CSV table of C-alpha atoms and ligand atoms in Angstrom, one decimal:
chain,number,residue,atom,x,y,z
C,11,MET,CA,112.4,213.7,129.9
C,12,THR,CA,111.4,217.0,128.5
C,13,GLU,CA,111.8,219.8,131.2
C,14,PRO,CA,110.1,223.2,130.7
C,15,LEU,CA,113.1,225.0,130.3
C,16,ASP,CA,114.2,223.0,127.2
C,17,PRO,CA,113.1,225.4,124.6
C,18,ILE,CA,114.9,228.2,126.4
C,19,LEU,CA,118.1,226.4,126.8
C,20,ARG,CA,117.9,225.3,123.3
C,21,TYR,CA,117.5,228.9,122.3
C,22,VAL,CA,120.5,229.7,124.0
C,23,ASP,CA,122.7,227.0,122.2
C,24,GLU,CA,121.3,228.3,119.0
C,25,GLN,CA,122.1,232.0,119.5
C,26,ARG,CA,125.4,231.2,121.1
C,27,ALA,CA,127.4,232.8,118.2
C,28,ARG,CA,125.1,236.1,118.1
C,29,PHE,CA,125.4,236.4,121.8
C,30,VAL,CA,129.2,236.9,121.5
C,31,ASP,CA,129.0,239.1,118.5
C,32,GLU,CA,126.4,241.3,120.3
C,33,LEU,CA,128.8,241.5,123.4
C,34,VAL,CA,131.8,242.3,120.8
C,35,THR,CA,130.0,245.0,119.4
C,36,TRP,CA,129.3,246.8,123.2
C,37,CYS,CA,132.9,246.0,123.9
C,38,ARG,CA,134.3,248.3,121.3
C,39,ILE,CA,133.0,251.4,122.9
C,40,PRO,CA,135.9,252.4,125.4
C,41,SER,CA,133.7,253.1,128.3
C,42,ILE,CA,137.2,254.3,130.5
C,43,SER,CA,135.3,255.9,133.4
C,44,SER,CA,138.9,257.4,134.9
C,45,SER,CA,139.4,259.4,131.8
C,46,GLU,CA,137.4,262.7,130.9
C,47,ALA,CA,138.5,262.2,127.6
C,48,HIS,CA,136.2,259.2,127.6
C,49,ALA,CA,132.8,261.0,129.1
C,50,ALA,CA,131.0,260.9,125.6
C,51,ASP,CA,132.0,256.9,125.1
C,52,MET,CA,130.5,256.5,128.6
C,53,ARG,CA,127.3,257.9,127.8
C,54,ARG,CA,127.4,256.0,124.3
C,55,SER,CA,128.3,252.5,126.1
C,56,ALA,CA,124.9,253.5,128.3
C,57,GLU,CA,122.6,254.5,125.6
C,58,HIS,CA,123.9,251.5,123.8
C,59,LEU,CA,122.8,249.2,126.5
C,60,ARG,CA,119.6,251.0,127.2
C,61,GLU,CA,118.9,250.8,123.8
C,62,ARG,CA,119.4,246.8,123.6
C,63,LEU,CA,117.1,246.4,126.6
C,64,SER,CA,114.5,248.3,125.2
C,65,ARG,CA,114.6,245.6,122.4
C,66,LEU,CA,114.0,243.3,125.0
C,67,GLY,CA,110.5,244.2,125.8
C,68,ALA,CA,111.4,245.6,129.1
C,69,THR,CA,108.7,247.6,130.6
C,70,SER,CA,110.6,250.6,131.4
C,71,THR,CA,114.1,251.5,130.8
C,72,ALA,CA,116.4,254.8,131.5
C,73,VAL,CA,119.4,256.0,131.4
C,74,ILE,CA,120.1,257.4,134.7
C,75,ASP,CA,122.5,260.6,135.1
C,76,THR,CA,124.7,260.9,138.1
C,77,ARG,CA,127.2,263.8,138.5
C,78,LEU,CA,129.6,261.9,136.6
C,79,HIS,CA,128.8,258.7,134.1
C,80,PRO,CA,125.5,257.5,133.5
C,81,ALA,CA,124.0,254.5,134.8
C,82,VAL,CA,121.4,252.2,132.8
C,83,TYR,CA,118.1,250.6,134.0
C,84,ALA,CA,116.0,248.6,132.9
C,85,GLU,CA,112.8,246.4,134.3
C,86,TRP,CA,110.4,243.7,133.5
C,87,ILE,CA,107.6,243.7,135.6
C,88,VAL,CA,105.7,240.6,134.8
C,89,ASP,CA,103.6,240.2,137.7
C,90,PRO,CA,103.8,242.2,141.0
C,91,LYS,CA,102.9,239.0,143.0
C,92,LYS,CA,105.9,237.4,142.0
C,93,PRO,CA,109.3,237.7,143.3
C,94,THR,CA,111.7,240.5,142.2
C,95,LEU,CA,115.3,240.0,141.3
C,96,LEU,CA,117.8,242.9,140.8
C,97,VAL,CA,120.6,242.1,138.7
C,98,TYR,CA,123.7,244.5,139.3
C,99,GLY,CA,126.7,245.1,136.8
C,100,HIS,CA,128.9,247.9,135.5
C,101,HIS,CA,129.7,249.0,132.2
C,102,ASP,CA,132.6,251.0,132.9
C,103,VAL,CA,136.0,249.6,132.5
C,104,GLN,CA,139.6,250.1,133.5
C,105,PRO,CA,142.3,252.0,131.5
C,106,SER,CA,144.0,249.6,128.6
C,107,GLU,CA,147.5,251.0,129.0
C,108,PRO,CA,150.1,249.7,128.6
C,109,LEU,CA,149.0,248.9,124.8
C,110,SER,CA,152.1,247.7,123.4
C,111,GLU,CA,151.7,244.6,125.7
C,112,TRP,CA,147.8,243.8,124.0
C,113,ARG,CA,148.3,241.0,121.6
C,114,SER,CA,145.1,242.4,120.1
C,115,PRO,CA,143.8,246.1,120.3
C,116,PRO,CA,141.6,246.3,123.8
C,117,PHE,CA,138.7,247.9,122.1
C,118,GLU,CA,138.8,245.5,119.1
C,119,PRO,CA,137.5,242.2,120.7
C,120,ALA,CA,139.0,239.1,119.2
C,121,VAL,CA,138.2,235.3,119.7
C,122,ARG,CA,141.4,233.2,119.9
C,123,ASP,CA,141.5,229.7,121.6
C,124,GLY,CA,137.8,230.0,122.9
C,125,ARG,CA,138.3,233.1,124.6
C,126,LEU,CA,137.1,236.7,123.9
C,127,TRP,CA,140.0,239.1,124.4
C,128,GLY,CA,139.7,242.6,125.1
C,129,ARG,CA,139.2,245.4,127.8
C,130,GLY,CA,135.8,244.7,129.7
C,131,VAL,CA,135.1,241.5,128.1
C,132,VAL,CA,134.8,239.9,131.4
C,133,ASP,CA,134.9,242.6,133.8
C,134,ASP,CA,132.2,243.4,133.3
C,135,LYS,CA,130.3,243.9,130.3
C,136,GLY,CA,130.6,240.0,129.5
C,137,GLN,CA,128.8,239.1,132.7
C,138,VAL,CA,126.3,242.0,132.3
C,139,TYR,CA,125.6,240.4,129.0
C,140,ILE,CA,125.1,237.1,130.6
C,141,HIS,CA,121.8,238.4,132.5
C,142,VAL,CA,121.0,240.4,129.2
C,143,ASN,CA,121.2,237.3,127.2
C,144,ALA,CA,119.1,235.1,129.7
C,145,VAL,CA,116.7,237.7,129.8
C,146,GLU,CA,116.5,237.7,126.2
C,147,ALA,CA,116.1,233.6,126.1
C,148,PHE,CA,113.0,233.9,128.1
C,149,VAL,CA,111.3,236.7,126.1
C,150,ARG,CA,111.9,235.1,122.8
C,151,THR,CA,110.6,231.6,123.6
C,152,LYS,CA,108.2,232.4,126.8
C,153,GLY,CA,107.4,236.3,126.3
C,154,ALA,CA,108.8,237.3,129.6
C,155,PRO,CA,111.2,236.1,132.4
C,156,PRO,CA,109.4,234.0,135.0
C,157,ILE,CA,110.1,236.6,137.7
C,158,ASN,CA,110.0,240.1,137.9
C,159,VAL,CA,113.5,241.5,136.8
C,160,LYS,CA,115.3,244.7,137.4
C,161,MET,CA,118.8,245.7,136.0
C,162,ILE,CA,120.8,248.7,137.3
C,163,VAL,CA,124.5,248.7,135.4
C,164,GLU,CA,126.5,251.3,137.0
C,165,GLY,CA,129.0,253.6,135.1
C,166,GLU,CA,131.2,254.3,137.8
C,167,GLU,CA,132.5,251.1,139.5
C,168,GLU,CA,136.0,251.1,138.4
C,169,ILE,CA,136.4,254.7,140.3
C,170,GLY,CA,134.9,253.6,143.5
C,171,SER,CA,131.1,254.2,142.7
C,172,VAL,CA,131.5,257.7,143.8
C,173,ASN,CA,127.9,258.7,143.0
C,174,LEU,CA,126.4,255.4,144.2
C,175,ASP,CA,124.6,256.6,147.3
C,176,GLY,CA,123.2,259.2,145.5
C,177,LEU,CA,121.8,257.0,142.8
C,178,LEU,CA,120.6,254.6,145.3
C,179,ARG,CA,118.9,257.4,147.5
C,180,SER,CA,117.2,259.2,144.4
C,181,HIS,CA,115.7,255.7,142.9
C,182,ALA,CA,115.2,253.8,146.0
C,183,ASP,CA,111.9,252.4,144.7
C,184,ARG,CA,113.5,251.3,141.6
C,185,LEU,CA,116.0,249.2,143.4
C,186,GLN,CA,113.5,247.3,145.5
C,187,ALA,CA,113.7,243.7,145.2
C,188,ASP,CA,113.7,240.1,146.8
C,189,PHE,CA,116.9,238.9,145.6
C,190,VAL,CA,119.9,240.5,144.4
C,191,VAL,CA,122.5,239.1,141.9
C,192,VAL,CA,126.0,240.5,140.8
C,193,SER,CA,127.7,238.8,138.4
C,194,ASP,CA,131.4,240.5,138.6
C,195,THR,CA,133.6,238.0,140.4
C,196,ALA,CA,135.7,234.9,139.3
C,197,MET,CA,135.1,231.1,139.5
C,198,PHE,CA,137.7,229.5,141.9
C,199,GLY,CA,139.0,227.4,138.6
C,200,ARG,CA,138.0,226.0,135.5
C,201,GLY,CA,134.8,224.3,135.6
C,202,ILE,CA,134.3,224.9,139.3
C,203,PRO,CA,130.9,227.1,140.0
C,204,SER,CA,131.8,229.2,142.7
C,205,LEU,CA,129.4,231.4,144.8
C,206,CYS,CA,131.4,234.1,146.4
C,207,VAL,CA,130.4,234.7,149.8
C,208,GLY,CA,132.7,237.5,150.9
C,209,LEU,CA,134.3,240.8,149.4
C,210,ARG,CA,137.0,243.1,150.7
C,211,GLY,CA,136.2,246.7,151.2
C,212,ILE,CA,138.4,249.6,150.2
C,213,ALA,CA,139.6,252.9,151.3
C,214,TYR,CA,141.9,254.6,148.7
C,215,PHE,CA,144.3,257.7,149.4
C,216,ASP,CA,146.3,260.2,147.4
C,217,VAL,CA,149.5,261.0,149.5
C,218,THR,CA,151.8,264.1,148.5
C,219,VAL,CA,154.7,265.1,150.8
C,220,HIS,CA,155.4,268.8,150.0
C,221,ALA,CA,159.1,270.0,151.0
C,222,LEU,CA,160.4,272.6,148.8
C,223,SER,CA,158.7,275.2,146.5
C,224,MET,CA,161.0,274.0,143.1
C,225,ASP,CA,163.3,271.1,142.4
C,226,ALA,CA,166.7,271.8,143.6
C,227,HIS,CA,170.3,271.4,142.8
C,228,SER,CA,171.1,268.2,144.9
C,229,GLY,CA,174.6,269.3,145.1
C,230,SER,CA,174.0,272.7,146.3
C,231,PHE,CA,171.2,271.2,148.8
C,232,GLY,CA,171.6,267.7,149.3
C,233,GLY,CA,172.3,266.5,152.2
C,234,GLY,CA,171.0,269.7,154.1
C,235,ILE,CA,167.7,269.9,153.6
C,236,ALA,CA,164.4,267.5,153.5
C,237,ASN,CA,164.0,265.1,150.3
C,238,PRO,CA,160.5,264.5,150.2
C,239,ALA,CA,161.4,261.2,148.4
C,240,ASN,CA,163.5,259.9,150.7
C,241,ALA,CA,161.0,261.1,153.3
C,242,LEU,CA,158.0,259.4,151.8
C,243,ALA,CA,159.9,256.0,151.3
C,244,ARG,CA,160.6,255.9,154.8
C,245,MET,CA,157.1,256.6,155.8
C,246,ILE,CA,155.8,254.0,153.4
C,247,ALA,CA,158.7,251.4,154.8
C,248,SER,CA,157.4,252.2,158.3
C,249,LEU,CA,153.7,251.2,157.6
C,250,HIS,CA,154.3,247.4,158.1
C,251,ASP,CA,156.5,245.6,160.8
C,252,GLU,CA,158.6,242.6,160.8
C,253,SER,CA,155.6,240.1,160.5
C,254,GLY,CA,153.7,242.1,157.8
C,255,ARG,CA,151.3,243.6,160.1
C,256,ILE,CA,150.2,247.5,159.3
C,257,THR,CA,151.5,249.8,162.2
C,258,VAL,CA,148.8,252.4,161.7
C,259,PRO,CA,147.0,252.7,165.5
C,260,GLY,CA,143.9,251.5,165.5
C,261,PHE,CA,144.0,249.6,162.2
C,262,TYR,CA,142.7,246.2,163.5
C,263,ASP,CA,140.5,247.1,166.1
C,264,ARG,CA,137.5,246.1,164.3
C,265,VAL,CA,138.9,243.2,162.2
C,266,ARG,CA,137.0,240.1,162.9
C,267,GLU,CA,139.5,237.0,163.2
C,268,LEU,CA,138.5,234.1,161.6
C,269,THR,CA,136.8,230.9,163.0
C,270,ALA,CA,138.0,227.7,163.1
C,271,ALA,CA,135.4,226.6,160.9
C,272,GLU,CA,136.0,229.3,158.1
C,273,ARG,CA,139.7,228.6,158.2
C,274,ALA,CA,138.9,224.9,157.6
C,275,GLU,CA,136.5,225.7,154.7
C,276,ILE,CA,139.1,228.0,153.0
C,277,ALA,CA,142.1,225.1,153.6
C,278,SER,CA,139.5,222.8,152.0
C,279,LEU,CA,139.7,224.4,148.7
C,280,PRO,CA,142.1,223.3,146.1
C,281,PHE,CA,144.3,226.2,145.9
C,282,ASP,CA,147.2,225.8,143.6
C,283,GLU,CA,149.8,228.4,144.9
C,284,ARG,CA,152.1,227.9,141.8
C,285,GLU,CA,149.8,228.6,139.5
C,286,TRP,CA,148.3,231.8,141.1
C,287,LEU,CA,152.0,233.0,141.4
C,288,ALA,CA,152.5,232.1,137.8
C,289,SER,CA,149.4,233.7,136.5
C,290,VAL,CA,151.3,237.2,137.2
C,291,GLY,CA,154.9,236.1,136.9
C,292,GLY,CA,155.2,236.3,140.6
C,293,HIS,CA,158.2,234.3,142.5
C,294,ALA,CA,157.2,234.1,146.1
C,295,ALA,CA,153.9,234.2,148.2
C,296,VAL,CA,154.8,236.9,150.6
C,297,GLY,CA,152.3,238.6,153.3
C,298,GLU,CA,151.3,238.7,156.9
C,299,ARG,CA,152.5,236.1,159.0
C,300,GLY,CA,150.3,233.2,160.4
C,301,TYR,CA,147.8,233.5,157.5
C,302,SER,CA,147.9,231.2,154.4
C,303,THR,CA,147.5,233.1,151.1
C,304,LEU,CA,144.1,232.6,150.6
C,305,GLU,CA,143.2,233.8,154.3
C,306,ARG,CA,145.9,237.0,153.4
C,307,ILE,CA,143.8,237.9,150.1
C,308,TRP,CA,140.3,237.2,151.0
C,309,THR,CA,140.1,238.0,154.8
C,310,ARG,CA,142.9,240.0,156.1
C,311,PRO,CA,143.3,244.0,155.6
C,312,THR,CA,145.9,245.5,153.4
C,313,LEU,CA,147.6,248.7,153.0
C,314,ASP,CA,149.5,249.0,149.5
C,315,VAL,CA,150.9,251.3,147.4
C,316,ASN,CA,149.4,251.7,144.0
C,317,GLY,CA,151.7,254.3,142.4
C,318,LEU,CA,154.7,256.0,143.4
C,319,ASP,CA,155.8,259.4,141.7
C,320,SER,CA,159.0,261.9,142.4
C,321,GLY,CA,161.6,263.6,140.8
C,322,TRP,CA,163.4,262.7,137.4
C,323,GLN,CA,162.2,259.8,135.7
C,324,GLY,CA,163.1,260.9,132.1
C,325,GLU,CA,166.1,259.7,130.0
C,326,GLY,CA,169.4,259.5,131.8
C,327,SER,CA,169.9,261.2,135.0
C,328,LYS,CA,169.0,264.6,136.8
C,329,THR,CA,170.7,265.7,140.1
C,330,ILE,CA,167.9,267.4,141.9
C,331,ILE,CA,165.9,267.1,145.4
C,332,PRO,CA,162.8,266.7,144.1
C,333,ALA,CA,160.1,269.5,145.5
C,334,ARG,CA,157.5,266.9,146.6
C,335,ALA,CA,156.7,263.2,146.3
C,336,LYS,CA,153.7,261.6,145.4
C,337,ALA,CA,151.9,258.1,146.2
C,338,LYS,CA,148.4,256.4,145.7
C,339,LEU,CA,147.8,254.3,148.6
C,340,SER,CA,145.1,252.0,149.2
C,341,CYS,CA,143.8,249.7,152.0
C,342,ARG,CA,141.6,246.4,151.4
C,343,LEU,CA,139.4,246.1,154.1
C,344,VAL,CA,137.7,243.1,155.8
C,345,PRO,CA,134.6,243.0,158.3
C,346,ASP,CA,134.1,244.7,160.7
C,347,GLN,CA,136.1,247.6,159.3
C,348,ASP,CA,134.9,251.0,158.0
C,349,PRO,CA,136.7,252.8,155.2
C,350,THR,CA,135.7,256.5,156.5
C,351,GLU,CA,137.1,255.2,160.1
C,352,ILE,CA,140.2,253.4,158.5
C,353,ALA,CA,140.8,257.0,156.5
C,354,ALA,CA,140.7,258.9,159.4
C,355,LEU,CA,143.5,256.9,161.0
C,356,VAL,CA,145.4,256.3,158.1
C,357,GLU,CA,145.4,260.2,157.5
C,358,LYS,CA,146.2,260.9,161.1
C,359,HIS,CA,149.0,258.4,161.2
C,360,LEU,CA,150.6,259.9,157.9
C,361,VAL,CA,150.5,263.5,159.2
C,362,ALA,CA,152.0,262.1,162.8
C,363,ILE,CA,154.8,260.3,160.9
C,364,ALA,CA,156.0,263.2,158.5
C,365,PRO,CA,159.7,263.9,159.1
C,366,PRO,CA,160.9,267.6,160.0
C,367,GLY,CA,161.0,270.0,156.8
C,368,CYS,CA,158.0,267.9,155.0
C,369,ARG,CA,154.3,268.7,155.1
C,370,VAL,CA,152.0,265.7,154.2
C,371,GLU,CA,148.7,265.8,152.4
C,372,VAL,CA,146.2,263.1,152.3
C,373,ARG,CA,143.2,263.1,150.1
C,374,TYR,CA,140.7,260.5,150.9
C,375,LEU,CA,139.3,259.4,147.3
C,376,HIS,CA,136.7,256.8,147.9
C,377,GLY,CA,135.9,253.9,150.0
C,378,GLY,CA,133.5,250.8,150.1
C,379,ARG,CA,132.7,248.5,152.5
C,380,PRO,CA,133.5,244.7,153.0
C,381,TYR,CA,130.5,242.3,152.4
C,382,LEU,CA,130.0,238.7,154.4
C,383,ALA,CA,127.2,236.7,153.0
C,384,PRO,CA,124.2,235.2,154.9
C,385,THR,CA,125.1,231.9,153.7
C,386,GLU,CA,122.4,230.2,156.1
C,387,HIS,CA,119.6,232.1,153.7
C,388,PRO,CA,117.6,229.9,151.5
C,389,VAL,CA,118.7,231.6,148.4
C,390,TYR,CA,122.3,230.3,148.7
C,391,GLU,CA,121.0,226.7,148.0
C,392,ILE,CA,118.8,227.7,145.3
C,393,ALA,CA,121.8,229.7,143.6
C,394,LYS,CA,124.2,226.5,144.2
C,395,ARG,CA,121.5,224.3,142.4
C,396,ALA,CA,121.4,226.5,139.1
C,397,PHE,CA,125.0,226.8,139.1
C,398,SER,CA,125.7,223.5,139.3
C,399,ARG,CA,122.9,222.6,136.7
C,400,ALA,CA,124.5,224.7,134.3
C,401,PHE,CA,128.4,223.6,134.9
C,402,GLY,CA,127.6,219.9,135.8
C,403,ALA,CA,129.5,220.2,138.8
C,404,ARG,CA,129.5,221.0,142.4
C,405,THR,CA,129.4,224.7,143.5
C,406,VAL,CA,131.8,225.9,146.2
C,407,PHE,CA,131.8,228.9,148.3
C,408,ILE,CA,134.6,231.2,148.0
C,409,ARG,CA,135.6,234.7,148.9
C,410,GLU,CA,137.0,237.4,146.8
C,411,GLY,CA,140.1,240.3,147.8
C,412,GLY,CA,138.4,242.6,145.3
C,413,SER,CA,135.9,245.1,146.2
C,414,ILE,CA,132.4,246.0,144.9
C,415,PRO,CA,131.1,248.9,146.8
C,416,PHE,CA,127.3,248.2,145.6
C,417,VAL,CA,127.0,245.0,147.1
C,418,ARG,CA,127.4,246.0,150.5
C,419,THR,CA,125.6,249.0,150.4
C,420,ILE,CA,122.6,247.2,148.8
C,421,ALA,CA,122.6,244.5,151.1
C,422,ASP,CA,122.0,246.9,153.6
C,423,ARG,CA,119.6,249.2,152.2
C,424,THR,CA,117.2,246.1,151.0
C,425,GLY,CA,118.0,244.0,153.8
C,426,LYS,CA,118.3,241.1,151.4
C,427,PRO,CA,121.5,238.9,150.7
C,428,CYS,CA,123.5,239.7,147.8
C,429,LEU,CA,124.1,236.6,145.4
C,430,LEU,CA,127.7,236.9,144.2
C,431,MET,CA,127.7,234.7,140.9
C,432,GLY,CA,130.6,235.5,138.9
C,433,PHE,CA,131.8,233.8,135.5
C,434,GLY,CA,135.1,235.1,135.1
C,435,GLN,CA,138.5,233.0,135.8
C,436,PRO,CA,141.4,233.7,138.3
C,437,ASP,CA,143.5,234.2,135.4
C,438,GLU,CA,141.4,236.4,133.3
C,439,ASN,CA,143.9,239.5,133.4
C,440,ALA,CA,141.1,241.9,134.7
C,441,HIS,CA,142.6,245.2,134.9
C,442,ALA,CA,145.8,244.1,132.8
C,443,PRO,CA,146.6,244.0,129.4
C,444,ASN,CA,145.1,240.9,127.5
C,445,GLU,CA,141.8,240.6,129.5
C,446,TRP,CA,139.7,237.7,128.1
C,447,LEU,CA,136.5,236.1,128.8
C,448,ASP,CA,136.1,231.9,128.6
C,449,LEU,CA,133.6,231.7,126.0
C,450,GLU,CA,132.3,228.5,127.3
C,451,ASN,CA,131.7,230.2,130.7
C,452,TYR,CA,130.0,232.9,128.9
C,453,HIS,CA,127.6,230.2,127.2
C,454,LEU,CA,127.2,228.5,130.7
C,455,GLY,CA,126.8,231.5,132.9
C,456,ILE,CA,124.0,232.4,130.6
C,457,LYS,CA,122.4,228.8,131.3
C,458,SER,CA,122.9,229.4,135.0
C,459,ALA,CA,121.1,232.7,135.0
C,460,VAL,CA,118.0,230.7,133.2
C,461,TYR,CA,118.3,228.1,135.6
C,462,LEU,CA,118.3,230.7,138.7
C,463,TYR,CA,115.5,232.8,137.3
C,464,ASP,CA,113.6,229.6,137.0
C,465,GLU,CA,114.2,228.3,140.7
C,466,LEU,CA,114.0,231.7,142.2
C,467,SER,CA,110.4,232.1,140.3
C,468,ARG,CA,109.5,229.0,142.2
C,469,ALA,CA,111.2,229.9,145.5
R,529,BES,N1,135.2,242.9,139.1
R,529,BES,C1,135.9,243.7,140.2
R,529,BES,C2,135.7,243.3,141.7
R,529,BES,C3,136.6,242.0,141.9
R,529,BES,C4,138.0,241.9,141.8
R,529,BES,C5,135.9,240.8,142.4
R,529,BES,C6,138.8,240.9,142.3
R,529,BES,C7,136.9,239.5,142.5
R,529,BES,C8,138.0,239.7,142.4
R,529,BES,C9,135.7,245.0,140.3
R,529,BES,O1,135.2,245.7,138.9
R,529,BES,C10,136.6,245.8,140.7
R,529,BES,O2,137.6,245.8,140.1
R,529,BES,N2,136.5,246.9,141.9
R,529,BES,C11,137.4,247.7,142.5
R,529,BES,C12,136.6,248.6,143.0
R,529,BES,C13,137.2,249.5,143.4
R,529,BES,C14,137.8,250.5,142.8
R,529,BES,C15,136.4,250.3,144.7
R,529,BES,C16,138.6,246.8,142.9
R,529,BES,O3,138.3,246.2,143.3
R,529,BES,O4,139.8,247.3,142.7
R,530,ZN,ZN1,134.1,244.6,137.7
């Protein structure tokens, strides 16, 4: 039996290699949003994408400026009576250091072992291109996508989507849609199509403990004045109790406990803890008492040090009491925690526990709210079907511990569910050296998007 999608799927097969080449070209642009030195690359990356989309018959395309890095917008309005799908992704990437650990240079993407290796190949440029290619397949074989498609590709996701609210406010009409899909998550495992139905939120802090106006001789002053590094270490150590719970007063007030059904659903997944540990060279799974590893990383809040800096780190030794000590701290948040509320609690607590002789300065850098999908909405069955058709396997619901601030924001603004249909792999080395994209997932991801657009056009 031939089905109407056959020519489109055949096109995807025929263009398989070229789709990889196009992605490689885009990934050569080092669009690192956290570094001012790469501001011009961020713009080049946006222009490159906009140009590519304008060649796909988009009814309009734009590079949208924010206070920092531009976003890209395109739309294919085929028929106002048809449903509209909003596709979100991001074109900024994380820094690539440490460079010496990459087996091929991060911005010279290379194919090895059925994978594409390079910074941004899966997080998130490759996943954005899955949708670009799916649109192309429709445009080249049928003249247009089967539904109205809008695409918004942000340039500040990896730095906390700091200008997202402004962007959404000034372009509210452009972002009106019946459905939203985000491809920026990973599958549960190889060949297991996985719809992500929960994301954690985040609150990120810069903390400085000030004690002296200069570094001081540790023989002349040590033991007689406050050492900010000692102080910061004690403060940080006190932020968790024996059972792994966070000690900030009020921190858990809004945390929703898991239902028995939620716990059972998570427990039913074939999680290989040893493999998960091995993917980062870990030695033991540790965390809050009373929860499984998946529960901890998907459904429980955290407070973690992301960076620590004080005193002498150069060659050999230097006997000083450092003037100050710094830490980057972040909390992953779960429903119904609110980042600004948590920020206020954390800041108040850190100031309150500063030992004598130390002044604590806390800067709240950015936040994003957690997301729980309304899985009873019929679009989840549609998405499951599309995903399963492409991969030939049953689709599972998973959650992720990571954060995508856009997701909750757009869901609240539009009142529409946000599908998280991701094509990464759990051990893809996102944010780390040797990030890779499974090229089979890339190919089947394009087909999944084709099936999804098709099914939504009949929804
Ligand atoms: N693609 C990730 C989100 C993600 C992470 C999904 C882990 C699934 C598992 C995204 O690009 C990301 O890294 N987001 C940041 C957001 C933060 C800077 C606000 C994150 O989670 O650290
Ligand atoms: Zn990402």
